[in-house]
Amino acid sequence: YFEFRDGTGSAGGAATPGLGIIELPPGTNPTDQSPAAREGRAAPNFRLATADEAGTATLAEYRGKYVLVNFWASWCGPCAEETPDLQAFHEQHSDRVVVLGVNQQEQPGAARDFLARFGVTYPVVLDRSGEVSQAYGVGRGLPISFLVDPAGVVEKVVFGRLTEDHFADFEARLK
């Protein structure tokens, strides 16, 4: 899988007040530990602008369903390869799982062009500053995905491109 950008921030953007990592709503951390992007820990909550920049979305608003958080970028070959599979998974299982794409430090137009090319209909947010990506350890490479259970706990972390075996494992967990 591809490595994280060089950190210059040239394609991303400055931090926007109110966006990035935010506190979990009171009473929503089912673990005795602080949130962390690791299996068995509450997933760090975040608020980011939607890809159309018309609003924002938080991870916590999807509580009660599984959430497959997928960090990606348009320049990432494996990200492009897995996007049709993510879209198909979304179409087949949207009643039980939310696929939530997190575009990593790109200009909104580049992200929207990528989404249009692949016909993506699942929700996508923009991590322009890279704060959320950093909190989720995306510096280790792209793509990276986190399966978060309905209570908000990270069940599975997948580094690299999602495969048929990963999707089969996710489907089994949904039952």
Coordinates of C-alpha atoms in Angstrom, one line a residue:
Y1 CA 0.0 0.0 0.0
F2 CA 1.1 3.6 -0.5
E3 CA 2.8 5.6 2.2
F4 CA 1.5 8.8 3.7
R5 CA 2.4 12.1 1.9
D6 CA 5.5 14.0 2.8
G7 CA 3.8 16.2 5.4
T8 CA 4.1 19.5 3.5
G9 CA 0.3 20.0 3.6
S10 CA 0.4 21.4 0.1
A11 CA -2.7 19.5 -1.0
G12 CA -4.6 19.6 2.3
G13 CA -5.6 22.7 4.2
A14 CA -5.3 24.5 7.5
A15 CA -7.3 23.3 10.4
T16 CA -10.8 24.6 10.5
P17 CA -12.2 25.4 14.0
G18 CA -14.8 22.8 15.1
L19 CA -13.5 20.2 12.6
G20 CA -11.2 17.3 13.5
I21 CA -11.1 15.1 16.5
I22 CA -13.9 15.9 19.0
E23 CA -15.0 14.4 22.3
L24 CA -17.3 11.5 22.4
P25 CA -20.8 12.4 23.6
P26 CA -21.2 11.8 27.4
G27 CA -21.9 8.2 28.3
T28 CA -21.0 6.7 24.9
N29 CA -17.6 5.2 25.7
P30 CA -18.3 1.5 26.5
T31 CA -14.7 0.9 27.4
D32 CA -12.7 1.9 30.5
Q33 CA -10.0 3.5 28.3
S34 CA -9.6 6.6 26.3
P35 CA -10.6 6.4 22.7
A36 CA -7.9 5.1 20.3
A37 CA -7.8 3.7 16.8
R38 CA -7.1 0.2 18.0
E39 CA -9.1 -3.0 18.3
G40 CA -11.0 -3.1 21.5
R41 CA -10.9 0.6 22.1
A42 CA -13.6 3.2 21.5
A43 CA -13.1 4.8 18.1
P44 CA -12.0 8.5 18.3
N45 CA -14.9 10.7 17.4
F46 CA -14.5 13.3 14.7
R47 CA -16.4 16.0 12.9
L48 CA -15.5 16.7 9.2
A49 CA -17.0 18.6 6.3
T50 CA -18.9 16.4 3.9
A51 CA -17.5 15.9 0.4
D52 CA -20.0 18.4 -1.1
E53 CA -19.0 20.9 1.7
A54 CA -22.7 21.5 2.4
G55 CA -22.5 20.3 6.0
T56 CA -20.5 18.2 8.5
A57 CA -20.7 14.6 9.8
T58 CA -19.5 13.0 13.0
L59 CA -18.6 9.4 13.6
A60 CA -20.8 9.3 16.7
E61 CA -24.0 10.1 14.6
Y62 CA -23.8 6.6 13.2
R63 CA -24.0 4.9 16.6
G64 CA -26.3 1.9 16.5
K65 CA -24.9 0.5 13.2
Y66 CA -21.6 -0.9 12.2
V67 CA -19.4 1.7 10.5
L68 CA -16.6 0.8 8.1
V69 CA -14.4 3.9 8.2
N70 CA -12.1 3.9 5.1
F71 CA -9.3 6.4 4.7
W72 CA -8.3 7.0 1.1
A73 CA -6.9 9.5 -1.4
S74 CA -7.4 9.8 -5.2
W75 CA -3.7 9.4 -5.9
C76 CA -3.6 6.0 -4.1
G77 CA -3.8 3.0 -6.6
P78 CA -5.1 0.5 -4.0
C79 CA -7.7 3.0 -2.9
A80 CA -9.0 3.2 -6.4
E81 CA -9.0 -0.6 -6.7
E82 CA -11.1 -1.1 -3.6
T83 CA -13.6 1.7 -4.2
P84 CA -15.9 -0.3 -6.4
D85 CA -15.9 -3.1 -3.8
L86 CA -16.7 -0.6 -1.0
Q87 CA -19.6 0.8 -3.1
A88 CA -21.0 -2.7 -3.7
F89 CA -20.7 -3.5 0.0
H90 CA -22.5 -0.3 0.8
E91 CA -25.3 -1.2 -1.7
Q92 CA -25.7 -4.7 -0.3
H93 CA -25.5 -3.9 3.4
S94 CA -26.5 -0.3 4.0
D95 CA -29.3 -1.4 6.3
R96 CA -26.7 -2.8 8.8
V97 CA -23.5 -0.9 8.1
V98 CA -22.4 2.6 7.1
V99 CA -19.4 2.8 4.8
L100 CA -17.8 6.2 5.7
G101 CA -15.0 7.4 3.4
V102 CA -12.5 9.8 4.8
N103 CA -10.6 11.6 2.1
Q104 CA -7.1 12.3 3.3
Q105 CA -5.7 15.8 2.8
E106 CA -6.8 16.6 -0.7
Q107 CA -8.6 19.6 -2.3
P108 CA -12.4 19.0 -2.4
G109 CA -12.5 19.1 -6.2
A110 CA -10.0 16.2 -6.5
A111 CA -12.0 14.2 -4.0
R112 CA -15.3 14.9 -5.7
D113 CA -13.9 14.0 -9.1
F114 CA -12.8 10.6 -7.7
L115 CA -16.2 10.0 -6.2
A116 CA -17.9 10.8 -9.4
R117 CA -15.6 8.6 -11.4
F118 CA -16.6 5.6 -9.2
G119 CA -20.2 6.5 -8.7
V120 CA -19.8 6.6 -4.9
T121 CA -23.0 7.0 -3.0
Y122 CA -21.8 6.3 0.6
P123 CA -21.0 9.2 2.8
V124 CA -17.6 10.8 2.5
V125 CA -15.9 13.4 4.6
L126 CA -12.8 15.5 4.0
D127 CA -9.9 15.5 6.4
R128 CA -8.2 18.6 4.9
S129 CA -5.9 19.2 7.8
G130 CA -4.9 15.6 8.4
E131 CA -5.8 15.7 12.1
V132 CA -8.2 12.8 12.0
S133 CA -5.9 10.8 9.8
Q134 CA -3.0 11.3 12.2
A135 CA -5.2 10.2 15.2
Y136 CA -6.1 7.1 13.2
G137 CA -2.5 6.3 12.4
V138 CA -2.9 6.8 8.6
G139 CA 0.8 7.7 8.4
R140 CA 1.4 4.0 8.2
G141 CA -0.1 4.0 4.7
L142 CA -3.2 4.1 2.6
P143 CA -5.8 2.7 2.4
I144 CA -6.6 1.8 6.0
S145 CA -10.0 0.8 7.2
F146 CA -11.6 0.4 10.7
L147 CA -14.7 -1.6 11.4
V148 CA -16.5 0.1 14.3
D149 CA -19.2 -1.8 16.1
P150 CA -22.7 -0.3 16.9
A151 CA -21.4 0.7 20.4
G152 CA -18.5 2.6 18.9
V153 CA -15.7 0.2 19.6
V154 CA -13.1 -0.7 16.9
E155 CA -13.5 -4.4 16.1
K156 CA -11.1 -4.7 13.2
V157 CA -8.3 -2.7 11.6
V158 CA -7.2 -3.5 8.0
F159 CA -4.0 -2.0 6.6
G160 CA -3.9 -1.9 2.8
R161 CA -6.5 -2.8 0.2
L162 CA -9.7 -4.6 1.4
T163 CA -10.0 -8.0 -0.2
E164 CA -12.9 -10.5 -0.7
D165 CA -11.8 -12.2 2.6
H166 CA -12.1 -8.9 4.5
F167 CA -15.6 -8.3 3.2
A168 CA -16.6 -11.9 4.0
D169 CA -15.3 -11.3 7.6
F170 CA -17.3 -8.1 7.8
E171 CA -20.5 -9.8 6.6
A172 CA -20.0 -12.5 9.2
R173 CA -19.7 -9.9 12.0
L174 CA -22.9 -8.2 10.9
K175 CA -25.0 -11.3 11.6

